[in-house]
CSV table of C-alpha atoms in Angstrom, one decimal:
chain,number,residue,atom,x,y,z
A,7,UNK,CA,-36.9,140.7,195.6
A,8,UNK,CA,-40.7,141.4,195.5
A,9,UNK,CA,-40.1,144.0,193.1
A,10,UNK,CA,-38.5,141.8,191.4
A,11,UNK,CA,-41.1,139.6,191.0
A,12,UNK,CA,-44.0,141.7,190.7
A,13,UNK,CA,-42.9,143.6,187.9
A,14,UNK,CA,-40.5,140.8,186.3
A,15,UNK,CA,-43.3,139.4,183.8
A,16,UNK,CA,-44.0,143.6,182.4
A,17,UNK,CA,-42.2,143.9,178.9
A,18,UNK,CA,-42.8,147.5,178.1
A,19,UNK,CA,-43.5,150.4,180.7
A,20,UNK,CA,-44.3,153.6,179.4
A,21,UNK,CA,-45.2,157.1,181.0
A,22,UNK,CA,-47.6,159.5,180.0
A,23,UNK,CA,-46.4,162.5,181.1
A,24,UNK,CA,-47.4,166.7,180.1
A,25,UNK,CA,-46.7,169.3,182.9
A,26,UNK,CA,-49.9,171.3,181.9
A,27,UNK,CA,-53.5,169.6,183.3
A,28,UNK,CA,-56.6,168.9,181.5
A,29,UNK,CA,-54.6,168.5,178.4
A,30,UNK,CA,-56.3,164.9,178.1
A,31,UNK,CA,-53.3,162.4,179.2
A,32,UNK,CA,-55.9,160.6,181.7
A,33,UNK,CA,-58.2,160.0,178.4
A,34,UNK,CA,-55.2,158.8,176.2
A,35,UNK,CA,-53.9,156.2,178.7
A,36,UNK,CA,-57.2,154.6,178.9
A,37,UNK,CA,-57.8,154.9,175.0
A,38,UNK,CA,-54.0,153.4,174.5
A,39,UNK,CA,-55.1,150.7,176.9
A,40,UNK,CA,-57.9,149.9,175.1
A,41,UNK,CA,-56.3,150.1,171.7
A,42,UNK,CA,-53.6,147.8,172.4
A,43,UNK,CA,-56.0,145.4,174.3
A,44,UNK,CA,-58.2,145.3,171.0
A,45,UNK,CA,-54.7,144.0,169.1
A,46,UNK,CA,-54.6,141.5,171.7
A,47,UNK,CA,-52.2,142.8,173.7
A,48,UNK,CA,-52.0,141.9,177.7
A,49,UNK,CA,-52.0,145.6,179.3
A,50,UNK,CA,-52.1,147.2,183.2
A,51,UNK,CA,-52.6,150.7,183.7
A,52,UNK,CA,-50.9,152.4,186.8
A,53,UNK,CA,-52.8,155.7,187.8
A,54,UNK,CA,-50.6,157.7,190.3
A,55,UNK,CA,-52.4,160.6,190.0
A,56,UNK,CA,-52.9,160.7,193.8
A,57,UNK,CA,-54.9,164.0,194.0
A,58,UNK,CA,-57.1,163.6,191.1
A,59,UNK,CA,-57.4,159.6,190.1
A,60,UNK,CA,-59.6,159.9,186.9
A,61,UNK,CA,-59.1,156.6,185.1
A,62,UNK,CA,-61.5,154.2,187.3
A,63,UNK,CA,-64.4,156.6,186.3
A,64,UNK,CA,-63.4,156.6,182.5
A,65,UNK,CA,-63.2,152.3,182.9
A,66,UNK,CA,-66.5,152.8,185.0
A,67,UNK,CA,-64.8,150.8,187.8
A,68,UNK,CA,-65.2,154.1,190.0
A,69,UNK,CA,-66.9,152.2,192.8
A,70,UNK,CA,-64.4,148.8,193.1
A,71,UNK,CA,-62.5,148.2,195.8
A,72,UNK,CA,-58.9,146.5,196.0
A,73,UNK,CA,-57.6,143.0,197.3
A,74,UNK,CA,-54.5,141.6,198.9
A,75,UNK,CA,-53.0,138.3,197.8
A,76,UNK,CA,-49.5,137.0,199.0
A,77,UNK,CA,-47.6,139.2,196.1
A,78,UNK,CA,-49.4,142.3,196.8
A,79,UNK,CA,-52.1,143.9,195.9
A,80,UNK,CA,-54.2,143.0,193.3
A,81,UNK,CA,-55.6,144.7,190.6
A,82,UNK,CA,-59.1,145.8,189.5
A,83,UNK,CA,-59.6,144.1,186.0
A,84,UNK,CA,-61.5,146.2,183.7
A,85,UNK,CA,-62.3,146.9,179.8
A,86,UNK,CA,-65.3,144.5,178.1
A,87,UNK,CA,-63.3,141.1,178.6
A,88,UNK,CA,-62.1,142.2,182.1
A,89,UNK,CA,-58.1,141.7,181.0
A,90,UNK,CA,-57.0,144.8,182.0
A,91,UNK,CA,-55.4,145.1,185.2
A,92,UNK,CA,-55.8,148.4,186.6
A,93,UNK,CA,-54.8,150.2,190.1
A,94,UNK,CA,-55.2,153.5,191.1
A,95,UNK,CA,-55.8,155.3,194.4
A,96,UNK,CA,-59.3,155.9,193.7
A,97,UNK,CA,-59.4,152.6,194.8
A,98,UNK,CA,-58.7,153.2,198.1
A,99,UNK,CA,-60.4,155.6,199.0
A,100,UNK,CA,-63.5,155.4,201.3
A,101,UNK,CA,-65.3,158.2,199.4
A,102,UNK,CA,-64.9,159.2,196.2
A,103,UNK,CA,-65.1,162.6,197.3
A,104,UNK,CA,-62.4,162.5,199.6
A,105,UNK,CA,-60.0,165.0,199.2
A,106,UNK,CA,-56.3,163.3,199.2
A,107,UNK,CA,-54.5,166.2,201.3
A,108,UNK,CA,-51.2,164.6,201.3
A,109,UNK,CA,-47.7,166.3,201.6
A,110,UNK,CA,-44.7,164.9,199.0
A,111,UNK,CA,-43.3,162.6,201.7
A,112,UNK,CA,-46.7,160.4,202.1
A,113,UNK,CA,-47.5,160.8,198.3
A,114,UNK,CA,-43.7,159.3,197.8
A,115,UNK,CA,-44.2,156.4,199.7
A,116,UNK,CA,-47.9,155.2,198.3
A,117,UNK,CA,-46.2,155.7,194.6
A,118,UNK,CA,-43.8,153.2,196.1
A,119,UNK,CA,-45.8,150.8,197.3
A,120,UNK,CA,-48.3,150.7,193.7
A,121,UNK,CA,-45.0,150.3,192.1
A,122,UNK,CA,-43.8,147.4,193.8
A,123,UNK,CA,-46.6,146.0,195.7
A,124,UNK,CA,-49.3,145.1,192.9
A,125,UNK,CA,-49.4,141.7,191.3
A,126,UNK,CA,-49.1,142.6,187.8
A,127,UNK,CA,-49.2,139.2,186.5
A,128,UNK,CA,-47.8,138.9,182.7
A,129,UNK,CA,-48.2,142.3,180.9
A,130,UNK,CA,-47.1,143.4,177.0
A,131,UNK,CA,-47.6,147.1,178.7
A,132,UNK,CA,-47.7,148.9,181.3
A,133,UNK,CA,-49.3,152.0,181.2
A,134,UNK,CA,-48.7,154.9,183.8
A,135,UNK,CA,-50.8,157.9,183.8
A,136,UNK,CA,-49.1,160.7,185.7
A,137,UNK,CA,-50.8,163.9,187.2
A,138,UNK,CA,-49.5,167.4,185.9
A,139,UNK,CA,-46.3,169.0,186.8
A,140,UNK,CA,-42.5,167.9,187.4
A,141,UNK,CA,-43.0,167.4,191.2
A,142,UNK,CA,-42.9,164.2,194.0
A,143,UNK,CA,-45.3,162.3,192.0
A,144,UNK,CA,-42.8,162.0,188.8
A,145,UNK,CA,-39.7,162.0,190.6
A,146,UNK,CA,-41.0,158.9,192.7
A,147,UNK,CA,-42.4,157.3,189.8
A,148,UNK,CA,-39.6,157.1,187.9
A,149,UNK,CA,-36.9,156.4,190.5
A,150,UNK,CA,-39.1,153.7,191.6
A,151,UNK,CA,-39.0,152.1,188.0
A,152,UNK,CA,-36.0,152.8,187.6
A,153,UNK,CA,-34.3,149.2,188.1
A,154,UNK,CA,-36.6,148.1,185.1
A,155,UNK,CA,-36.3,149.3,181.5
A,156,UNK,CA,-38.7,152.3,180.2
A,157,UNK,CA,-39.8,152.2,177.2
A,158,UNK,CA,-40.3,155.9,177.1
A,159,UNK,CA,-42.8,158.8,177.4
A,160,UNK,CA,-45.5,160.1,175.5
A,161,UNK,CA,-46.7,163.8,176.1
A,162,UNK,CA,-49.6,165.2,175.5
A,163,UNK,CA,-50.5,169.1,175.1
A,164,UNK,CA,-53.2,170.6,173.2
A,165,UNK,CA,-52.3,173.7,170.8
A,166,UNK,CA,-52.5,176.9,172.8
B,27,UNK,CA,-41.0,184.8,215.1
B,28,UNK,CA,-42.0,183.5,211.3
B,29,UNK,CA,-45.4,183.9,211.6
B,30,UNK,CA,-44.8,187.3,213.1
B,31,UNK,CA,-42.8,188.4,210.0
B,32,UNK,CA,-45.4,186.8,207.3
B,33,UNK,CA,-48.4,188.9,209.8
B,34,UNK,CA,-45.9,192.0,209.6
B,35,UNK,CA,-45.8,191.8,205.6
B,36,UNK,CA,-49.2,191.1,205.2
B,37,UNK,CA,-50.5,193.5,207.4
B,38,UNK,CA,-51.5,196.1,205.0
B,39,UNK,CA,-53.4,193.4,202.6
B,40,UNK,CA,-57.1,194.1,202.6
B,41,UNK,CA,-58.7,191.1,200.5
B,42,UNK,CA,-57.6,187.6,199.8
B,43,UNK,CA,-58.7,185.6,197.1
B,44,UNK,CA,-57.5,181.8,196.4
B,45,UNK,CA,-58.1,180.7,192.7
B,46,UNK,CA,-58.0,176.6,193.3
B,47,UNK,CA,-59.4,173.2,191.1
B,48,UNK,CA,-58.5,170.1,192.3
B,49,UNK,CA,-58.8,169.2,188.2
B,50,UNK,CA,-56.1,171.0,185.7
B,51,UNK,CA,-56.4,173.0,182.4
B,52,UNK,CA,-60.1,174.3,183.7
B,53,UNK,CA,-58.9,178.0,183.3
B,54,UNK,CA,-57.6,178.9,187.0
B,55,UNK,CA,-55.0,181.2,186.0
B,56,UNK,CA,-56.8,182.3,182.9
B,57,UNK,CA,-59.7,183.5,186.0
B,58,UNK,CA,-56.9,184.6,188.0
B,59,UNK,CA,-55.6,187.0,185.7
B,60,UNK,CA,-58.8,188.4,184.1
B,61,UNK,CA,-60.3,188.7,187.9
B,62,UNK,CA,-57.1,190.6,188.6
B,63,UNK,CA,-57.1,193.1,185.6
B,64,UNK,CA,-60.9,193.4,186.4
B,65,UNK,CA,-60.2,194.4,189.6
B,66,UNK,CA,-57.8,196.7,188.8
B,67,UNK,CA,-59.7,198.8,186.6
B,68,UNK,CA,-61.1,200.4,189.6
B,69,UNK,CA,-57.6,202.9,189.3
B,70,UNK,CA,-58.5,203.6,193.4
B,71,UNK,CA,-57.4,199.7,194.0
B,72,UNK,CA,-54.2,198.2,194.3
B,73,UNK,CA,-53.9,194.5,192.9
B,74,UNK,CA,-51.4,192.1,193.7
B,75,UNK,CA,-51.4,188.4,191.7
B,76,UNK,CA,-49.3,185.9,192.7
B,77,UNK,CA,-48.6,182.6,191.2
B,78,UNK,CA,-47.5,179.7,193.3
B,79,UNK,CA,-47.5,177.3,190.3
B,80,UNK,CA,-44.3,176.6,190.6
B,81,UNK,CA,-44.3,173.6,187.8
B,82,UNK,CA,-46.2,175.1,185.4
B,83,UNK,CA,-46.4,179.2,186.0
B,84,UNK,CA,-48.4,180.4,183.5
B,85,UNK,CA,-49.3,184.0,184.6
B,86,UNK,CA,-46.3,185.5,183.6
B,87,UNK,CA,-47.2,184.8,180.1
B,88,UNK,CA,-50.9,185.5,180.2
B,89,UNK,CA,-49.8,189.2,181.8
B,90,UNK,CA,-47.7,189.6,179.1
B,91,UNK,CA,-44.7,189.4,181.5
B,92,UNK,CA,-42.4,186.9,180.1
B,93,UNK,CA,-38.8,187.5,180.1
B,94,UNK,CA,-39.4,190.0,183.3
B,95,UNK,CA,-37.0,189.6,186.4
B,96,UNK,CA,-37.5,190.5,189.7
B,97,UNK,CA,-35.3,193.0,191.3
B,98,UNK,CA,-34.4,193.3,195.0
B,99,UNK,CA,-34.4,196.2,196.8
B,100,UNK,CA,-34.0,197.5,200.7
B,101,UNK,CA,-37.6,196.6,201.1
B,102,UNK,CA,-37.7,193.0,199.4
B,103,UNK,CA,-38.6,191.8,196.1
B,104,UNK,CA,-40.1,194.2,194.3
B,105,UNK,CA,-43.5,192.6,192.0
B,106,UNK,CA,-43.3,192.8,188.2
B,107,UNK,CA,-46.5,196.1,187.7
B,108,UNK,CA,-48.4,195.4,185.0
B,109,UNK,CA,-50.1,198.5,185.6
B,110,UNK,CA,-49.6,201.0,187.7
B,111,UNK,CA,-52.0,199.2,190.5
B,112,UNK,CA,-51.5,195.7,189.7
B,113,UNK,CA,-48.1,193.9,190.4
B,114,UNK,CA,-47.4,190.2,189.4
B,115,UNK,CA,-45.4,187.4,191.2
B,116,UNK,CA,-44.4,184.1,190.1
B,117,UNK,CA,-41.0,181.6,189.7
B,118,UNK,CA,-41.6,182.4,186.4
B,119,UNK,CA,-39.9,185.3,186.8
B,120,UNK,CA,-37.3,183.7,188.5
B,121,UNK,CA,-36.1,181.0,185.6
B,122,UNK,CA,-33.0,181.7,183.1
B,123,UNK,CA,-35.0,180.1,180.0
B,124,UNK,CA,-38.8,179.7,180.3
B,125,UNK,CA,-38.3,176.3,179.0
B,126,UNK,CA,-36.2,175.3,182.5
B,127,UNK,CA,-38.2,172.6,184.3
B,128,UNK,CA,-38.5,173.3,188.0
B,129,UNK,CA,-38.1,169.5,189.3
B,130,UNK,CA,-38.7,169.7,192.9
B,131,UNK,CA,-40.4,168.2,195.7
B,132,UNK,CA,-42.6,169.6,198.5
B,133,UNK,CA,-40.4,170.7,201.1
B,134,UNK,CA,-38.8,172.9,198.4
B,135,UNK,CA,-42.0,174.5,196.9
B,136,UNK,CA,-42.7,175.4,200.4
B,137,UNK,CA,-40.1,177.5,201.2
B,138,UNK,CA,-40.5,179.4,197.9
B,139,UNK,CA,-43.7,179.8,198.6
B,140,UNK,CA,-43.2,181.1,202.3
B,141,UNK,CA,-40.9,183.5,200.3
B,142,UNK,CA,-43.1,184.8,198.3
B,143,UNK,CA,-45.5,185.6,201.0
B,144,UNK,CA,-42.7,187.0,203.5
B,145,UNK,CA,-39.9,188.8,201.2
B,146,UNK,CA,-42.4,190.4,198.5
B,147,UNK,CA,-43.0,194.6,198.9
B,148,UNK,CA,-46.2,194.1,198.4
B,149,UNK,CA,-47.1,197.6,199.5
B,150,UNK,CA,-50.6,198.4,200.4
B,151,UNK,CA,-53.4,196.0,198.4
B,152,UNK,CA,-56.6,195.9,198.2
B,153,UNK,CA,-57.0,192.6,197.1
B,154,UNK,CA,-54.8,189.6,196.6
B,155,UNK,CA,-55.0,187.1,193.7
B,156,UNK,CA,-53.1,183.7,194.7
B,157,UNK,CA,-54.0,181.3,191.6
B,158,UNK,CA,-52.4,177.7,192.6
B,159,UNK,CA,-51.7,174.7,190.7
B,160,UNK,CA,-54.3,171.7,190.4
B,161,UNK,CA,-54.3,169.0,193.1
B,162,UNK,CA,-54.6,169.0,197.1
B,163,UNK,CA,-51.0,168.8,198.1
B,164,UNK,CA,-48.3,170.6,199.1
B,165,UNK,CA,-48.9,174.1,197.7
B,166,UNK,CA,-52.5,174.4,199.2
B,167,UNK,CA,-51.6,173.5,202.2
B,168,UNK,CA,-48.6,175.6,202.5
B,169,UNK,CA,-50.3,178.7,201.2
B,170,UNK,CA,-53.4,178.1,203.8
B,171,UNK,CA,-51.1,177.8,206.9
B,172,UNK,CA,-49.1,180.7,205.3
B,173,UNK,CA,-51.6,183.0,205.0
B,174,UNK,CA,-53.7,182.2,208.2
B,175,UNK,CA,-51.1,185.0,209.5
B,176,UNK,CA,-53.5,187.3,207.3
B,177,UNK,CA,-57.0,186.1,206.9
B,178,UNK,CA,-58.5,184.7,203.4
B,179,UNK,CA,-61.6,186.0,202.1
B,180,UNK,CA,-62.4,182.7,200.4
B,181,UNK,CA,-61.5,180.5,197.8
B,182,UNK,CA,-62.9,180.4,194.0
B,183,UNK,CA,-63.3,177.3,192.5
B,184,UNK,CA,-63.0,176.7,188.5
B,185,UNK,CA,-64.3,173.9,186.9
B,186,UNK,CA,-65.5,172.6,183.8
B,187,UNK,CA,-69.2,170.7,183.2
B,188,UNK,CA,-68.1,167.2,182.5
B,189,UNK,CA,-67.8,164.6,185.8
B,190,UNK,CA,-64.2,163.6,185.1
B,191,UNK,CA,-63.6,167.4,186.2
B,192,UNK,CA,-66.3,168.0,188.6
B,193,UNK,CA,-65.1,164.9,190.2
B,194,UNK,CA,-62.0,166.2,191.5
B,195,UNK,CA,-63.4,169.2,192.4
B,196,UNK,CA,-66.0,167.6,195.2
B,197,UNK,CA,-62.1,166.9,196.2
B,198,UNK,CA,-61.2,170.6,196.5
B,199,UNK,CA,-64.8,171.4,197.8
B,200,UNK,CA,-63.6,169.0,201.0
B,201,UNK,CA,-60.5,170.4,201.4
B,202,UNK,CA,-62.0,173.4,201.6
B,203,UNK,CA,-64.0,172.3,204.6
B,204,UNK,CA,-61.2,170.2,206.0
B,205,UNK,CA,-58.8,173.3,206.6
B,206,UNK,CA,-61.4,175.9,206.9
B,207,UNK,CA,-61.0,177.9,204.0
B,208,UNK,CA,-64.3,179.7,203.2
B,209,UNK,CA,-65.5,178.9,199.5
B,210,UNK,CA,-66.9,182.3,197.8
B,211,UNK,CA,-68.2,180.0,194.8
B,212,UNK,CA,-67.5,178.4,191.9
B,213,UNK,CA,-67.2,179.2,187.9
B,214,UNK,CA,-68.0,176.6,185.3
B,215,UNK,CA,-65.7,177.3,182.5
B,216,UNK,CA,-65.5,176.1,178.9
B,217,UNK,CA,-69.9,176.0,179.3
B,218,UNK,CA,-71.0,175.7,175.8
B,219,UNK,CA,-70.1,177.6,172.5
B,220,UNK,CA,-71.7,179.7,170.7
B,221,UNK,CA,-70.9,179.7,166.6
B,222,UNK,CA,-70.5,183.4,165.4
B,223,UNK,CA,-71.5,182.6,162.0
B,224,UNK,CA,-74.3,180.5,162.4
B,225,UNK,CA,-75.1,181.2,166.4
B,226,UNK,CA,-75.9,177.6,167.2
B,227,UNK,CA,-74.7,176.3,170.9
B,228,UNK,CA,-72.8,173.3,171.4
B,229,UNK,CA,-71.8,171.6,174.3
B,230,UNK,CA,-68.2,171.2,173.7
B,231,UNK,CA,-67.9,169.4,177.3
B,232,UNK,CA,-71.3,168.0,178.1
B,233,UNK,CA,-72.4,168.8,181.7
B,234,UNK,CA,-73.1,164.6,182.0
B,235,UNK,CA,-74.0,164.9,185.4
B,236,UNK,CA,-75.7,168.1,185.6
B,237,UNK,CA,-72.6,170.7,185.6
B,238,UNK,CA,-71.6,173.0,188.3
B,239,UNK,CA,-74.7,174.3,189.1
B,240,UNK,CA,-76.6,170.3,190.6
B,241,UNK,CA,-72.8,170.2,191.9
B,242,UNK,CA,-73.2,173.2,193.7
B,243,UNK,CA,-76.5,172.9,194.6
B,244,UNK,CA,-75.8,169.3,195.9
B,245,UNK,CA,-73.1,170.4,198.1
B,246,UNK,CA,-75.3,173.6,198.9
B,247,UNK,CA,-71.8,176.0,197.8
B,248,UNK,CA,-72.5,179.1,195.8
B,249,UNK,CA,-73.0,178.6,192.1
B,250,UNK,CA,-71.1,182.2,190.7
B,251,UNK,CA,-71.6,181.4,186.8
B,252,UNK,CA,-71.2,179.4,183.5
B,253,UNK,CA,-68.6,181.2,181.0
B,254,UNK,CA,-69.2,180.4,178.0
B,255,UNK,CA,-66.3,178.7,175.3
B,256,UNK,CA,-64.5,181.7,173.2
B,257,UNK,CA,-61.3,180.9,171.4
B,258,UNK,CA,-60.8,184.7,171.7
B,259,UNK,CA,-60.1,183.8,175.4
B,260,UNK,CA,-56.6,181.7,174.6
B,261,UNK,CA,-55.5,183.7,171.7
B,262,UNK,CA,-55.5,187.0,174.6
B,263,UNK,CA,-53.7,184.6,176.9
B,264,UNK,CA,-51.1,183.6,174.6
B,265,UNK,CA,-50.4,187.1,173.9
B,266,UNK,CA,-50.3,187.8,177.3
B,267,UNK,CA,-53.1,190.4,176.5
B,268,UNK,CA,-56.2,191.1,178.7
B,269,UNK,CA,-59.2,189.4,177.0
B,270,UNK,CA,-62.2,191.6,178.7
B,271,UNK,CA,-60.3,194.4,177.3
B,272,UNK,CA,-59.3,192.7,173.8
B,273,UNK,CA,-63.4,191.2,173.1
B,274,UNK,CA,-65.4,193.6,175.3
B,275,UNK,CA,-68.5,192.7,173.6
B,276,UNK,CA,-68.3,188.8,173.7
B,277,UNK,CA,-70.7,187.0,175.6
B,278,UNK,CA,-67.7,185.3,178.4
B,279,UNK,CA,-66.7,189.3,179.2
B,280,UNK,CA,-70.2,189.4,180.1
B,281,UNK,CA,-69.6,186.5,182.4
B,282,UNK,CA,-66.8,187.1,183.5
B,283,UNK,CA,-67.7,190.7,184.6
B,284,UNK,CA,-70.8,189.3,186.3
B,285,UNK,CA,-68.7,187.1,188.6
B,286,UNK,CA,-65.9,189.7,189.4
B,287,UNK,CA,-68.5,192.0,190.8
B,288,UNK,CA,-70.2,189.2,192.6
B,289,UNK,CA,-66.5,188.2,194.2
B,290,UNK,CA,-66.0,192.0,194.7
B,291,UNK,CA,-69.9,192.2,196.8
B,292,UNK,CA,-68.9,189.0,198.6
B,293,UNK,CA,-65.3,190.4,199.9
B,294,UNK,CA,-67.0,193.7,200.4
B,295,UNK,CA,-69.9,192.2,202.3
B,296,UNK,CA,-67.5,189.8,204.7
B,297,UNK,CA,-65.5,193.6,205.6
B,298,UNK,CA,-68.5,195.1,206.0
B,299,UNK,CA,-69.4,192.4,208.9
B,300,UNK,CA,-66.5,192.0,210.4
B,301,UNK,CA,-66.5,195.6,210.9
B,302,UNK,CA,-69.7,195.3,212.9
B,303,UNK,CA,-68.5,192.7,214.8
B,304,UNK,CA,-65.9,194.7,216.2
């Protein structure tokens, strides 16, 4: 029911997906946030990139720190009008240089838990950013999301 | 009884050398390979490269291996040779189509991995090339504790100069530390370009925060060298062809030569004491 609830007011949920690293879908999540917030759009990015979080640094919210309210957790809201609601694991951790050295099973249940556990509030989109590869981290994702509708996936690559 | 067997089959390795990140796309295998044809021009050395990418293997291609299978024989799998001295192994090799997605979790990655390590005929090698995947999951961990039957030289860590990547490589520098894994240095690729026509450097990725070398010097870790941008560099690894031998006079052979010898010296050196310990 939670689940329900948390993610009931999100209209559109897309991924941004690759395989390959560094290809740039980090940046691209953050510029579509920012795009679609400029057309006045309400927008949350999700960053389960658990190993290498890079989207707090790009929204210079590196150094914020999460809260919990009765629905969950609740987001970091970032961008120049602070309106978009942002949670990553970077978040949570006690030093940014901390390396997270988790196994699939432990990575599984966190992407859970940012899934259903963060007050989203109202949202046009939902962004998620994804790490590289076709491993834990997207299988949970998208079985977690699964009872809600996807709008799709957008991949990035560069040329080579 | 498992760790005897992965001690057994390692046995006759002499060096090994983990190629990690922490950030993707810096050029890990790109470093992997080049380090391993490198190496392998010394025609006295055996090589061995192995890929535990298991979502994205890209070695196969940059060897100019795609398509290879791996055959079994009496003694195990047999590595795909390159050259003579220098055999190749990734589940690259093992996909029908190189298009097939491998889709699968930890525990599953780890026993490929383990097999890799334990049912390759690996032979006799000098040194071993084991170029990994970004992050700090599952495949580091499982190589580390795989290969703590054998002993690792050290780990060499690629990055690029911009924070966003250094960022998640003050990750792999701690995991490093955390499971003991000695770190020979690290390589800042994609440092600058140099125009051929008009000679004038840019910084394609600006060092924000000072690059690799205040990272390194910050976390007091070996500094091995910048490499400079060459699109030379992804056109040879599209074509699966060795770029220090396709551009030998281009400025990132240079650099590239420079830190092979260094990692040779440092693997060298580390024998040389452990042999006067004993």
């Amino acid at each position: 029911l939670a689940e329900r609830t948390n993610l009931a007011g999100v209209r559109h949920i897309l991924l941004v997906l690759s395989g390959k690293g560094g290809v740039g879908k980090s940046t691209l999540s953050t510029k579509l946030a920012l795009a679609l917030r400029s057309a006045g759009k309400k927008v949350g990015i999700l960053d389960v990139d658990l190993c290498g979080p890079s989207i707090p640094r790009m929204l210079r919210v590196q150094d914020s720190a999460v809260h919990q309210c009765d629905s969950g957790w609740v987001p970091v809201f970032v961008g120049q009008d602070k309106a978009i609601a942002l949670m990553s694991i970077g978040f949570l951790l006690e030093r940014p240089d901390d390396a997270v050295v988790w196994r699939g099973p432990k990575k599984n249940a966190l992407i859970k838990q940012f899934v259903t556990d963060v007050a989203w509030g109202d949202l046009d989109f939902l962004i998620v950013d994804t790490p590289p590869g076709t491993s834990d981290e997207h299988l949970s994702t998208v079985e977690a999301l699964r009872p809600h509708q996807l709008l799709g996936a957008v991949l990035v690559t560069t040329p080579q | 009884a498992e760790a005897a067997e992965l001690r057994a089959r390692l046995r006759a390795v002499r060096h090994t050398v983990l190629v990690l990140s922490g950030k993707g796309g810096v050029g890990k295998s790109t470093f992997s390979a080049l380090l391993a044809h490198g190496l392998a021009a010394d025609e006295t050395k055996q090589v061995a490269l192995l890929d535990i990418d298991i979502c994205g293997p890209s070695i196969p291609k940059m060897m100019g291996l795609e398509g290879e299978q791996v055959h079994q024989s009496g003694s195990g799998w047999s590595p795909v040779y390159v050259e003579e001295n220098l055999g190749v192994m990734s589940v690259g090799f093992l996909l029908s189509s190189p298009d097939d997605a491998v889709i699968w979790r930890g525990p599953k990655k780890n026993g490929l991995i383990k097999q890799f390590l334990r049912d390759v005929d690996w032979g006799e090698v000098d040194y071993l090339i084991v170029d990994t995947p970004p992050g700090t999951s599952d495949e580091h961990l499982s190589i580390v504790q795989y290969l703590s039957a054998t002993h690792i030289d050290g780990a060499v860590i690629v990055t690029t100069p911009q924070e966003v990547s250094l960022q998640d490589v003050r990750k792999e520098i701690n995991f490093c530390h955390k499971v003991k894994l000695p770190i020979i240095g690290v390589v800042e690729n994609m440092s600058g370009f140099v125009c051929p026509k008009c000679k004038n450097e840019s910084q394609i990725f600006p060092p924000t925060t000072g690059g690799a070398e205040k990272m390194c010097q910050n976390l007091n870790v070996s500094f091995l060298g910048k490499v400079p941008l060459d699109p030379q560099i992804g056109k040879s690894c599209d074509r699966g062809q060795s770029f220090l031998a396709e551009a030998p006079e281009s400025p990132a052979t240079l650099s590239y030569r420079n830190i092979i010898q260094r990692i040779q010296e440092y693997c060298e050196q580390r024998h040389l004491q452990e042999e006067k310990m004993m």
